[in-house]
PDB file of C-alpha atoms in Angstrom:
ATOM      1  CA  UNK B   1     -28.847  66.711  16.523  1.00  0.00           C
ATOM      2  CA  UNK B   2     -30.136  63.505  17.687  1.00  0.00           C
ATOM      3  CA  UNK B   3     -32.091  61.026  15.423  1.00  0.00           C
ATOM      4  CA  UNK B   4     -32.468  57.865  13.819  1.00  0.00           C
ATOM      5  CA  UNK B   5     -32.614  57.457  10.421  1.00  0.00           C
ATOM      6  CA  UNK B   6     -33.920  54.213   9.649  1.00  0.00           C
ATOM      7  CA  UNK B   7     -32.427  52.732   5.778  1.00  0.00           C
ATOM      8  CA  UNK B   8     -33.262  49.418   5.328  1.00  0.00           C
ATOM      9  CA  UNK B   9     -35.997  47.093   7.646  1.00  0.00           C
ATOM     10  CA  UNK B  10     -36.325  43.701   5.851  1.00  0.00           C
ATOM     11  CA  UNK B  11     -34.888  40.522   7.194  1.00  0.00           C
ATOM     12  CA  UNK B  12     -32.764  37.966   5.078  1.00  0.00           C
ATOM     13  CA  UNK B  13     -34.949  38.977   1.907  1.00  0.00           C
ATOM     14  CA  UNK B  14     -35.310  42.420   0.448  1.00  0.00           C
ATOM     15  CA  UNK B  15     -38.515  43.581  -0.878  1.00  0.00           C
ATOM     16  CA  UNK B  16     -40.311  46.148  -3.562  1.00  0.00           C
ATOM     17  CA  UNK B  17     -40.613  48.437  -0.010  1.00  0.00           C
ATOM     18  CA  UNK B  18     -37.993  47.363   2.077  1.00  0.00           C
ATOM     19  CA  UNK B  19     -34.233  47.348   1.527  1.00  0.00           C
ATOM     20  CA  UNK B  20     -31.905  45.346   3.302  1.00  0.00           C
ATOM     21  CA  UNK B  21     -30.936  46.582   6.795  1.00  0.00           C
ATOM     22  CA  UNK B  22     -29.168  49.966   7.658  1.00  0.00           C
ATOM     23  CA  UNK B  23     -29.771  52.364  11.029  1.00  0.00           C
ATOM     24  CA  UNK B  24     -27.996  55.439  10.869  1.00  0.00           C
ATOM     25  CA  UNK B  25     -27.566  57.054  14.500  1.00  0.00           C
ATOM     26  CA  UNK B  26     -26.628  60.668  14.954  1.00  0.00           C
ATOM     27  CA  UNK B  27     -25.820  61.580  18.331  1.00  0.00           C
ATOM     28  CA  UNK B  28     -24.093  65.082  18.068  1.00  0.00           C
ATOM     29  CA  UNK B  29     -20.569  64.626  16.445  1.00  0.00           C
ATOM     30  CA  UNK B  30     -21.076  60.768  16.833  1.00  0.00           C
ATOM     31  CA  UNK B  31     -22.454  59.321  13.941  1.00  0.00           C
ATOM     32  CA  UNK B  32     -22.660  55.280  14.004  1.00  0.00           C
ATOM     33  CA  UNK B  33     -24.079  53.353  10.803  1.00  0.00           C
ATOM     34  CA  UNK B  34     -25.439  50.192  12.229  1.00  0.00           C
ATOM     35  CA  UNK B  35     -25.427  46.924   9.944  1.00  0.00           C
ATOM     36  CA  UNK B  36     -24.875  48.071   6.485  1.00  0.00           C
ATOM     37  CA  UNK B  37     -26.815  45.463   4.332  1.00  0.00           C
ATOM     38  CA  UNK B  38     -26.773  44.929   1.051  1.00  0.00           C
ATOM     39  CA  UNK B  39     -27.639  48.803  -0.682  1.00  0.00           C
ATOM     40  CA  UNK B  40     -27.161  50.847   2.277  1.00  0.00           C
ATOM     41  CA  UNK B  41     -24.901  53.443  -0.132  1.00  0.00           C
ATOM     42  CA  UNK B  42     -27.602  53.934  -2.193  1.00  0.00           C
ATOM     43  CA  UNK B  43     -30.342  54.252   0.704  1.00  0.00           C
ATOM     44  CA  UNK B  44     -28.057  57.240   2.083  1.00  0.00           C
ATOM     45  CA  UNK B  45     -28.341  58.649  -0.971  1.00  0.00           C
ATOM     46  CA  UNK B  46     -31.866  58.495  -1.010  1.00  0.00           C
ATOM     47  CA  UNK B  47     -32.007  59.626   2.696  1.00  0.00           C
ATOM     48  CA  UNK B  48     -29.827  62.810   1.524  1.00  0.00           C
ATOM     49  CA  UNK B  49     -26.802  61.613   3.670  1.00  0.00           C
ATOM     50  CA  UNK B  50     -23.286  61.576   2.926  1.00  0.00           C
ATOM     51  CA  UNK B  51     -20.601  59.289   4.360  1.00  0.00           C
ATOM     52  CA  UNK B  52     -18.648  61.949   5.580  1.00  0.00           C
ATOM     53  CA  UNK B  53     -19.777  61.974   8.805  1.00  0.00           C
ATOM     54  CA  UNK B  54     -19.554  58.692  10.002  1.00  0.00           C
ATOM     55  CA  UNK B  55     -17.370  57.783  12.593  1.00  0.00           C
ATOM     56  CA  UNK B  56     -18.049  54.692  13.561  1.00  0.00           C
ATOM     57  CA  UNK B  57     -19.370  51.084  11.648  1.00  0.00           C
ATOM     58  CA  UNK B  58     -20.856  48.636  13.671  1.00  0.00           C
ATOM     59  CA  UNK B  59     -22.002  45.212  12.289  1.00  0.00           C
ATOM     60  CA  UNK B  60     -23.750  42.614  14.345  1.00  0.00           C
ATOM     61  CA  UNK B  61     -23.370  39.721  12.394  1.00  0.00           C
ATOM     62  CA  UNK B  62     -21.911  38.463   9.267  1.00  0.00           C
ATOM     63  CA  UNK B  63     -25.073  37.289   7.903  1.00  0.00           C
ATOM     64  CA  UNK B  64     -25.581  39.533   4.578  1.00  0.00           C
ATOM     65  CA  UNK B  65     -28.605  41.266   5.119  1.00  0.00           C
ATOM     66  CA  UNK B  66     -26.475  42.742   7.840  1.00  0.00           C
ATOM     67  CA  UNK B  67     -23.146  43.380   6.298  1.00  0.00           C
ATOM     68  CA  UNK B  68     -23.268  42.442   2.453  1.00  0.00           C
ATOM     69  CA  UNK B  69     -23.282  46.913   2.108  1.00  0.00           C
ATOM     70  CA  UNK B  70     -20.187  47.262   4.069  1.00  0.00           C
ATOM     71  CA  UNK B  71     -17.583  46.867   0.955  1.00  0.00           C
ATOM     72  CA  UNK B  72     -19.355  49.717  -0.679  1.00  0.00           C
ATOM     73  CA  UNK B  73     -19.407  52.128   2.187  1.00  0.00           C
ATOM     74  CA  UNK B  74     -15.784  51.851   2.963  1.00  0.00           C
ATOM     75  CA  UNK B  75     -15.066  52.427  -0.858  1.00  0.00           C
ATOM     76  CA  UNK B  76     -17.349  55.254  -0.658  1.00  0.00           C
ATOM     77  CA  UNK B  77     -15.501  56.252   2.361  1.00  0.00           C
ATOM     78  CA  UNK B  78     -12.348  56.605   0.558  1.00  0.00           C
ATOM     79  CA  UNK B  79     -14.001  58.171  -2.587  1.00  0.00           C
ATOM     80  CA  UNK B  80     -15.234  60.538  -0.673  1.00  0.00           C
ATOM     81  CA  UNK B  81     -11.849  61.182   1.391  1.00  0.00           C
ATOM     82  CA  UNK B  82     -13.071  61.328   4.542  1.00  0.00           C
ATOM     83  CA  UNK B  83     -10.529  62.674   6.706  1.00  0.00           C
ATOM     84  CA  UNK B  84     -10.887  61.360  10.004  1.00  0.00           C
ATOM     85  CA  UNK B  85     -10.098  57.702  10.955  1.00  0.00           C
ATOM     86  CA  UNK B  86     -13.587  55.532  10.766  1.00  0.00           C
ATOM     87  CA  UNK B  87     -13.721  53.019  13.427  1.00  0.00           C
ATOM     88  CA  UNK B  88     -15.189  48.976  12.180  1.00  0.00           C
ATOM     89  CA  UNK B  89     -16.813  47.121  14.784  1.00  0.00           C
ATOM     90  CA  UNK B  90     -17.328  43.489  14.119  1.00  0.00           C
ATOM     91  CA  UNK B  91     -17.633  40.037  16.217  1.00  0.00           C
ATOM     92  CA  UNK B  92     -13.949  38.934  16.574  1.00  0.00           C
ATOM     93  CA  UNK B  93     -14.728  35.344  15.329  1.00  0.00           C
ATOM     94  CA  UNK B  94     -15.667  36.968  12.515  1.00  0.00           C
ATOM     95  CA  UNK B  95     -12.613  38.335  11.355  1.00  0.00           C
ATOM     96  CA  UNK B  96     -12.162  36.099   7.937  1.00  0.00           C
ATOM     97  CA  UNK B  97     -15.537  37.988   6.986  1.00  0.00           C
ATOM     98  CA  UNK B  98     -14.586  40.858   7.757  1.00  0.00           C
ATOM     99  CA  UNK B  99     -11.348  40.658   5.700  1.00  0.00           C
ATOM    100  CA  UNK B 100     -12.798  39.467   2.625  1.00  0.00           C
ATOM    101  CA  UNK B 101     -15.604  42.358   2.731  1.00  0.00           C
ATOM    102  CA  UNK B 102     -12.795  44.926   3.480  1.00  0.00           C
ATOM    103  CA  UNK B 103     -10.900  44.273   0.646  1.00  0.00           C
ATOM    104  CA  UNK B 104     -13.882  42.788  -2.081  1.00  0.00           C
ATOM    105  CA  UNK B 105     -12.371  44.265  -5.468  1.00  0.00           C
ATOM    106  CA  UNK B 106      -9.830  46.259  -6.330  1.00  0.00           C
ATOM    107  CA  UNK B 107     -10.436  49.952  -5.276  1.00  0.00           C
ATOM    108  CA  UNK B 108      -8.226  53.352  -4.301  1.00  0.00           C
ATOM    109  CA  UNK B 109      -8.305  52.434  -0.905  1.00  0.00           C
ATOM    110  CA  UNK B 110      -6.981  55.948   0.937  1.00  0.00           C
ATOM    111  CA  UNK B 111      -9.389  56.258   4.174  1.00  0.00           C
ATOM    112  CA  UNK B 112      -8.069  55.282   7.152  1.00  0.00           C
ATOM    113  CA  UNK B 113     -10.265  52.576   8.670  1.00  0.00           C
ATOM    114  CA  UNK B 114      -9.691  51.620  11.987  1.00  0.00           C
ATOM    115  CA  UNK B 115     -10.897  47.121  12.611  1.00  0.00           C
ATOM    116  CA  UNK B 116     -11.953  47.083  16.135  1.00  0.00           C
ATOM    117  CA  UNK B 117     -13.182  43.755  16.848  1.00  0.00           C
ATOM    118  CA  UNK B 118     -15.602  42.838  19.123  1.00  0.00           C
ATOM    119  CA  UNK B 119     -15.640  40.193  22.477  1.00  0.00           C
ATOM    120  CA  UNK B 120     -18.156  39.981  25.628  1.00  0.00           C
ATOM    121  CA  UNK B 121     -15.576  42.816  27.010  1.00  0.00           C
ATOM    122  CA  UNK B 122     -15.830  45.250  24.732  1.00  0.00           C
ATOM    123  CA  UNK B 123     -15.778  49.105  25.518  1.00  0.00           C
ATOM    124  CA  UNK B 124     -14.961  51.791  23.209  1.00  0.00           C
ATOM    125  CA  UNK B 125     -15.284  55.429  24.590  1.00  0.00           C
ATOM    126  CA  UNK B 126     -17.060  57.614  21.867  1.00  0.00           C
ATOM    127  CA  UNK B 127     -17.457  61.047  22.386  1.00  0.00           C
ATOM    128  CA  UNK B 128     -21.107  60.542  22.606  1.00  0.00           C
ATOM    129  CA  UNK B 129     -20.594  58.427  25.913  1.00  0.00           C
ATOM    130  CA  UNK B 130     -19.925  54.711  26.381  1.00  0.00           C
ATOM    131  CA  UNK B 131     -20.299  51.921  23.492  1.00  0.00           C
ATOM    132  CA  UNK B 132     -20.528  48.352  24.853  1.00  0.00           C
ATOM    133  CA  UNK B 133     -21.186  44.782  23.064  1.00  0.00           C
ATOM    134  CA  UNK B 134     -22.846  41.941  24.318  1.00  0.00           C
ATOM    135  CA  UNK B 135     -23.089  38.628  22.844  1.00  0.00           C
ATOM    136  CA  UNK B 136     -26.904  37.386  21.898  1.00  0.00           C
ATOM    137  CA  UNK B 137     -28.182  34.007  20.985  1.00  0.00           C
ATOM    138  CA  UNK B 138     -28.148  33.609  17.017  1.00  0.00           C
ATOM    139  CA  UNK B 139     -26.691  30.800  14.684  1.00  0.00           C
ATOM    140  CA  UNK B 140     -23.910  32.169  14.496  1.00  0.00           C
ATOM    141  CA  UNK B 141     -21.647  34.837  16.681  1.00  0.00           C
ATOM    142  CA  UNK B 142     -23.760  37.973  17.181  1.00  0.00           C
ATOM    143  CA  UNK B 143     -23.630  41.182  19.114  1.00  0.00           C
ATOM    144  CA  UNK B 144     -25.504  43.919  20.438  1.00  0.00           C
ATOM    145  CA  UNK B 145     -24.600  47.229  20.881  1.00  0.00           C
ATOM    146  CA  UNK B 146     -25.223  49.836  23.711  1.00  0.00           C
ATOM    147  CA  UNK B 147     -24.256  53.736  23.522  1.00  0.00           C
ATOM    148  CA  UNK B 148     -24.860  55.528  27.001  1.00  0.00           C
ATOM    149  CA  UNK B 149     -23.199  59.140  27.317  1.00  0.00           C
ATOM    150  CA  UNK B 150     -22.388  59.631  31.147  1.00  0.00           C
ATOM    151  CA  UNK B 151     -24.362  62.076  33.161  1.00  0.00           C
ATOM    152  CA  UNK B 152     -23.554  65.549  33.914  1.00  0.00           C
ATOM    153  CA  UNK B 153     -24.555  68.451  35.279  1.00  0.00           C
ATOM    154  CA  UNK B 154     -26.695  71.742  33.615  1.00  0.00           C
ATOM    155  CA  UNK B 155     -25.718  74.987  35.083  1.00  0.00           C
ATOM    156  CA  UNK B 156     -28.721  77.340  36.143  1.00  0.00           C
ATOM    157  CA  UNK B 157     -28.012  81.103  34.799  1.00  0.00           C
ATOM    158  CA  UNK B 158     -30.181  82.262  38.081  1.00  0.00           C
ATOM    159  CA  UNK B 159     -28.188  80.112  40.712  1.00  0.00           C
ATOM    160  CA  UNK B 160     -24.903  81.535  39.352  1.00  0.00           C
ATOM    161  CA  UNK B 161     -25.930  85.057  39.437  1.00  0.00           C
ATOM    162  CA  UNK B 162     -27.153  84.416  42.596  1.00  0.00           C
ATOM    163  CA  UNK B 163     -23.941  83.310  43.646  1.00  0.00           C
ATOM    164  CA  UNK B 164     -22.024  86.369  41.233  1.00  0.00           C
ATOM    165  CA  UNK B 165     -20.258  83.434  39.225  1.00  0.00           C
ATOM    166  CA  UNK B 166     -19.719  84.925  35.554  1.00  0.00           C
ATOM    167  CA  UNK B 167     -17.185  84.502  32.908  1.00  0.00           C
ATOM    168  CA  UNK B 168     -14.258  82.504  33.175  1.00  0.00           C
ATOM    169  CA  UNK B 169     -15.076  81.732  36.747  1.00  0.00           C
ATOM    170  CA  UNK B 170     -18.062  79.523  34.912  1.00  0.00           C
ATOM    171  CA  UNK B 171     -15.662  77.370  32.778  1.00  0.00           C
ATOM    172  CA  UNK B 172     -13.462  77.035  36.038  1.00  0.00           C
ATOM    173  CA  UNK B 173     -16.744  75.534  38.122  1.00  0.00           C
ATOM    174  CA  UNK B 174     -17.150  73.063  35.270  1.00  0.00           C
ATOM    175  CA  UNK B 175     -13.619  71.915  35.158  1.00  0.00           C
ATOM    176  CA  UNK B 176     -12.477  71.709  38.694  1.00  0.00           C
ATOM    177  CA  UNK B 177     -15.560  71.519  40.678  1.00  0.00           C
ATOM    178  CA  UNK B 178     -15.425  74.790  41.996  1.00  0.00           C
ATOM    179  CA  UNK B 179     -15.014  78.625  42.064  1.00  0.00           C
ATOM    180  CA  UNK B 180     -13.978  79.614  45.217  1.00  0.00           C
ATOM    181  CA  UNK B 181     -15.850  78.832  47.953  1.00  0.00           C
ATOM    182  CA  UNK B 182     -19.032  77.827  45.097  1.00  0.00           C
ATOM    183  CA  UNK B 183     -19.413  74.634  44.374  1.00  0.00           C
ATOM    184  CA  UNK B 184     -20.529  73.246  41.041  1.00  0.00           C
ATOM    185  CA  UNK B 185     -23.273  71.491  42.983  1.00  0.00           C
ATOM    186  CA  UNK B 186     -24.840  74.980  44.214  1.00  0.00           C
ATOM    187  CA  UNK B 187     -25.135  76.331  40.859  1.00  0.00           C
ATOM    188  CA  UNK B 188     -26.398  73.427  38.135  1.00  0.00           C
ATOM    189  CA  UNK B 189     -29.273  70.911  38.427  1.00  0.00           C
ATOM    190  CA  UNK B 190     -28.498  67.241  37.466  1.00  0.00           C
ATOM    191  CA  UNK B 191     -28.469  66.687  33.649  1.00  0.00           C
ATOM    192  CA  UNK B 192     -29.292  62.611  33.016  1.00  0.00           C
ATOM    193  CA  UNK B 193     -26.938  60.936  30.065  1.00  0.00           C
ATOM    194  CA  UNK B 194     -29.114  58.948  27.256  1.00  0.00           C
ATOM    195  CA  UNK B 195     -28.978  55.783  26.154  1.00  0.00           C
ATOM    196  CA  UNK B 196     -29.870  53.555  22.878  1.00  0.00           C
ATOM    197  CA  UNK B 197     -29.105  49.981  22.371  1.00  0.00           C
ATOM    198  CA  UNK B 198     -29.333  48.060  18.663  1.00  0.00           C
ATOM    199  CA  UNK B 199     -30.311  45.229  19.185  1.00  0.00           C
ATOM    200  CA  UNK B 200     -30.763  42.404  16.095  1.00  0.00           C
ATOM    201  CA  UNK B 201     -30.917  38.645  15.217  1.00  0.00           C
ATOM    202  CA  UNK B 202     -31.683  36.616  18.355  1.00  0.00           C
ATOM    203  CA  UNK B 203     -33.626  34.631  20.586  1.00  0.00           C
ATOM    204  CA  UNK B 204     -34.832  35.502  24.084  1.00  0.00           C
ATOM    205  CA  UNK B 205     -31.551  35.523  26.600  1.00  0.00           C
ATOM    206  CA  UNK B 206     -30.323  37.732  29.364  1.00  0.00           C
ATOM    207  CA  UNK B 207     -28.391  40.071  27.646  1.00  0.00           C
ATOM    208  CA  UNK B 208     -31.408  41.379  25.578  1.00  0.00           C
ATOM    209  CA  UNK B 209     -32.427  42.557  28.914  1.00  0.00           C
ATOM    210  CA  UNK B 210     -29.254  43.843  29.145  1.00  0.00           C
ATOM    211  CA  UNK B 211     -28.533  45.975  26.212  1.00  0.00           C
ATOM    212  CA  UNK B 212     -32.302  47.191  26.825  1.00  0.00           C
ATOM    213  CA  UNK B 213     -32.402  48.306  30.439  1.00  0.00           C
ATOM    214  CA  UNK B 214     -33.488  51.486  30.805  1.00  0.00           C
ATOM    215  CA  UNK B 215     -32.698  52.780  27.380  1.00  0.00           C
ATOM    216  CA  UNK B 216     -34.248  55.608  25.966  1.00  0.00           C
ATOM    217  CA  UNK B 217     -34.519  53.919  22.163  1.00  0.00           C
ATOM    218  CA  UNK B 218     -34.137  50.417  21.489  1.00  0.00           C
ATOM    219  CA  UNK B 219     -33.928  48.968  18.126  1.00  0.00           C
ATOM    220  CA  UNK B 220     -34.487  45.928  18.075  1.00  0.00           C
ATOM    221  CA  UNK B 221     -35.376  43.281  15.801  1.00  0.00           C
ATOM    222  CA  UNK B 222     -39.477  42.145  15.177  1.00  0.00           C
ATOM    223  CA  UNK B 223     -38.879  39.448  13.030  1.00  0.00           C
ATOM    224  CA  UNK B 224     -42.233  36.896  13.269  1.00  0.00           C
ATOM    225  CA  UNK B 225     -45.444  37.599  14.431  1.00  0.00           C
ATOM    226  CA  UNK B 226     -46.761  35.303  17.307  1.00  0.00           C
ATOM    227  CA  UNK B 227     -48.496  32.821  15.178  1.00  0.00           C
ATOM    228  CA  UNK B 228     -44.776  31.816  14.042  1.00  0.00           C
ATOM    229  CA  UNK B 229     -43.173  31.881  17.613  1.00  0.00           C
ATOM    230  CA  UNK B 230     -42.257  28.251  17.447  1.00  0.00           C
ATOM    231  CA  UNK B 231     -39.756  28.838  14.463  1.00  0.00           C
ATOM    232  CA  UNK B 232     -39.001  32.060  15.887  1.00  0.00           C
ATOM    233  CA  UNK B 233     -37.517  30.474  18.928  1.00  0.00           C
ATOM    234  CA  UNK B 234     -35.628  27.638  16.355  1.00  0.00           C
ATOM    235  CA  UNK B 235     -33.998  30.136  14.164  1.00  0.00           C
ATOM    236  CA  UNK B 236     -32.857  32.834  17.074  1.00  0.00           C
ATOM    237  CA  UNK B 237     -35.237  35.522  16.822  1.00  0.00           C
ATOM    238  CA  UNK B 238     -37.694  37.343  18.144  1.00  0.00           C
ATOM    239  CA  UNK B 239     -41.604  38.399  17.875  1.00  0.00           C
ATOM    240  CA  UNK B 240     -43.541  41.714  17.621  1.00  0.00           C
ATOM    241  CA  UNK B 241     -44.653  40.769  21.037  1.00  0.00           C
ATOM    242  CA  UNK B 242     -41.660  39.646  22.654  1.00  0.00           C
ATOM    243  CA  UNK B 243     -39.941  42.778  21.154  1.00  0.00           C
ATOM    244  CA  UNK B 244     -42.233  45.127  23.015  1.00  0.00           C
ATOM    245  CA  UNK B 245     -42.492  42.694  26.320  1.00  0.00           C
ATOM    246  CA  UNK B 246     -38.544  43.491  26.617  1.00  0.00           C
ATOM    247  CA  UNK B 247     -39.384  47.133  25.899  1.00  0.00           C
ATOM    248  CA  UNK B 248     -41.628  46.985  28.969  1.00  0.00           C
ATOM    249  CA  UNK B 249     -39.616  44.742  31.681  1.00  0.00           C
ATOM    250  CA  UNK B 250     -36.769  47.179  30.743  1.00  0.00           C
ATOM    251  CA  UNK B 251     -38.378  51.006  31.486  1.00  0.00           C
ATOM    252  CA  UNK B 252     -37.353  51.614  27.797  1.00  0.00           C
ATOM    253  CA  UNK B 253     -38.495  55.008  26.984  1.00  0.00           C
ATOM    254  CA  UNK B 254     -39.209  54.670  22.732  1.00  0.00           C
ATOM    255  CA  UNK B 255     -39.272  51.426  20.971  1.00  0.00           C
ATOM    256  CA  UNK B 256     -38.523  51.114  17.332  1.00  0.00           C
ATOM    257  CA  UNK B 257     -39.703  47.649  15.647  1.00  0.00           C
ATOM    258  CA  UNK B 258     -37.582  46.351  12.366  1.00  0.00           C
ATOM    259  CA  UNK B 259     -36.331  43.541  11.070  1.00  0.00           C
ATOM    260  CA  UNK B 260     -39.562  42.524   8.926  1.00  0.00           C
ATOM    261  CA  UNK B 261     -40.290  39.035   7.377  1.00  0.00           C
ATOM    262  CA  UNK B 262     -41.328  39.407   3.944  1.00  0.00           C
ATOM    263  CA  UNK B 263     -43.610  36.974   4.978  1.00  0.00           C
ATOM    264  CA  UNK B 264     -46.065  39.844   6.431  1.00  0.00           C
ATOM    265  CA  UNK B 265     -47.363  41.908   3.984  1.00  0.00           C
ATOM    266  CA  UNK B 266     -49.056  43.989   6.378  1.00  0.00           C
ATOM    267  CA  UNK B 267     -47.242  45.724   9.028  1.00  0.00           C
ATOM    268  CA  UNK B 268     -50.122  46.781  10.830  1.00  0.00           C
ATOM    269  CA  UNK B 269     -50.048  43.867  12.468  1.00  0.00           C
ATOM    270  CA  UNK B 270     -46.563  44.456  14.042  1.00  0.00           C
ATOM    271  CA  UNK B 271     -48.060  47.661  16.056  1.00  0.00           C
ATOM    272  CA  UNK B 272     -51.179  46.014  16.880  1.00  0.00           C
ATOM    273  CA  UNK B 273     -49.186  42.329  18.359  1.00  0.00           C
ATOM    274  CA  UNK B 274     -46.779  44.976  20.428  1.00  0.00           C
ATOM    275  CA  UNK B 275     -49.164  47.210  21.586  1.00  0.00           C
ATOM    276  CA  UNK B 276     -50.555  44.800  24.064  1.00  0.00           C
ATOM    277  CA  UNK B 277     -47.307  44.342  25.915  1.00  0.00           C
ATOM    278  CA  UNK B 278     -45.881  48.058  25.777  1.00  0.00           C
ATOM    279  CA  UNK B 279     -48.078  51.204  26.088  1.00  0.00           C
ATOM    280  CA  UNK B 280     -45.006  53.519  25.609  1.00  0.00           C
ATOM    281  CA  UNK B 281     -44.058  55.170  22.209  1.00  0.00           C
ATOM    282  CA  UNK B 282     -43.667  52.771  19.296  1.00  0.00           C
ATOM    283  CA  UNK B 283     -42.772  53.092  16.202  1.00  0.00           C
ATOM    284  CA  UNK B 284     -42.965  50.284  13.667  1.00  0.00           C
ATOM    285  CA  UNK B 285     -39.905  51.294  11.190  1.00  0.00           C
ATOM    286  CA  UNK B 286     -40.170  51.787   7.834  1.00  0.00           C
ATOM    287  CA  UNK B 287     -37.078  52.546   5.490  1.00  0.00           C
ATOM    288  CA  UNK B 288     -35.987  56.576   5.354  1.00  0.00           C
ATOM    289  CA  UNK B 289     -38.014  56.982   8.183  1.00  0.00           C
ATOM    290  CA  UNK B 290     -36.507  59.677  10.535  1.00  0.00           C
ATOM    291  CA  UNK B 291     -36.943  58.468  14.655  1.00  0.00           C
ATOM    292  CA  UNK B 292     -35.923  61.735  16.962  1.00  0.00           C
ATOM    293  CA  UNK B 293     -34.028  60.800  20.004  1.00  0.00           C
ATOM    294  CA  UNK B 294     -36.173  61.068  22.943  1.00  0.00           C
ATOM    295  CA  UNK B 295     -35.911  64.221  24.898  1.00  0.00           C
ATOM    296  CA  UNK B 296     -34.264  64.117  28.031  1.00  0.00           C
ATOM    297  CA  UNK B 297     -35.786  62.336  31.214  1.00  0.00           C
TER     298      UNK B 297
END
């Protein structure tokens, strides 16, 4: 399965309808939570998600509508015994933060939890593909995240009866290449890798574009509506409109808004401001909303 599900969409400021931030991604056995604010545990349970399948934590910022829920997770995680190790991916400057949120109170602390901090050259190799940081412009150290599984190749049941490739002569063509004188080429189609980038808490700059390009769902932030774009700009982050203009200039196949001032009581007004720079798919997030991956291209 490959979805979304969407826990928490305020900025800085919870309200009666929105919960601090908290994106859960499930990309087949890769499952990344995504900027655990402040009552992400209890927006799980709400969701009807356990912890157990996470794999992977990765916080943007230390700001705490971003990572103020990450003590309670990892206790959770150990509650919970979750027995495989759970990767933390954090901005290496950082590290203090991360520290004092690791070990907040006194708790059975039995998981194993695996810091990975995070610099401009960051790779870590998931088994959902490729997951890549980049720094953005905030007040303080921020990154972005990309996931992009690598392509492959589909085999075509007609092409390799065609060719009378069956049985273990199938696994062989996907290992080595070939089967004989078949060649993997002759008997599967092309099978395009997908993509997602997270994208939160900054201004306008070059590795937005980055993180975005070509990706078939971007999250990314919608703080301000245009009418605000002046302190927008002076507190690093972005509009409704500049959300979905990056959406465009970057082929991005899905967009999903978040990130909400409690300022805006209506978030009509989000859709309406980004629908005139992106006519793809958009959805305008609200918490436990479920987003299904895009199919493929």
């Amino acid at each position: 399965m490959r979805e979304l599900i969407v826990l928490g969409t305020a900025s800085q400021v919870p309200t009666r309808h929105r919960n601090h931030n908290g994106y859960l991604l499930r990309f087949d056995d890769e499952v990344i939570l995504f900027d655990p604010g402040e009552g992400t545990q209890r927006q799980l349970l709400l969701a009807g998600l356990p912890v157990t399948p996470i794999t992977r934590i990765c916080v943007t910022h230390f700001h705490g509508d971003h990572s103020l829920g990450l003590p309670g997770i990892l206790q959770r995680i150990s509650l919970d015994r979750v027995p495989h190790p759970v990767s933390v991916h954090y901005p290496a400057g950082g590290q203090e933060f991360y520290h004092r949120l690791r070990h907040a109170t006194s708790y059975w602390d039995n998981a194993d939890i695996v810091p990975s901090p995070v610099g401009a050259a960051f790779v870590a190799e998931t088994s959902a593909g490729r997951l890549t940081a980049l720094p953005l412009r905030h007040s303080i150290e921020t990154y972005g995240y990309r996931l992009t599984e690598p392509d492959s190749r589909r085999m075509v049941p007609e092409l390799l009866a065609a060719h009378g490739i069956s049985g273990p002569a199938v696994g062989e063509l996907q290992r080595t290449g070939r089967a004989g004188a078949v060649t993997l080429e002759q008997v599967s189609t092309e099978r395009p890798g997908q993509s997602m980038a997270f994208v939160m808490d900054t201004g306008l700059c070059d590795n937005v574009y980055a993180l975005a390009q070509g990706v078939d769902l971007l999250v990314i932030e919608s703080t301000f509506l245009a009418e605000d774009a002046g302190m927008a700009a002076q507190v690093g982050h972005l509009t409704a409109g500049q959300a979905a203009a990056v959406a465009r200039e970057c082929g991005v196949r899905h967009v999903v808004l978040t990130h909400f001032s409690q300022r805006y009581p209506d978030p009509s007004r989000f859709l309406e401001e980004a629908r005139k720079e992106f006519d793809g798919p958009i959805t305008v997030a609200e918490d436990l909303l479920r987003v299904p991956f895009p199919g493929r291209r």
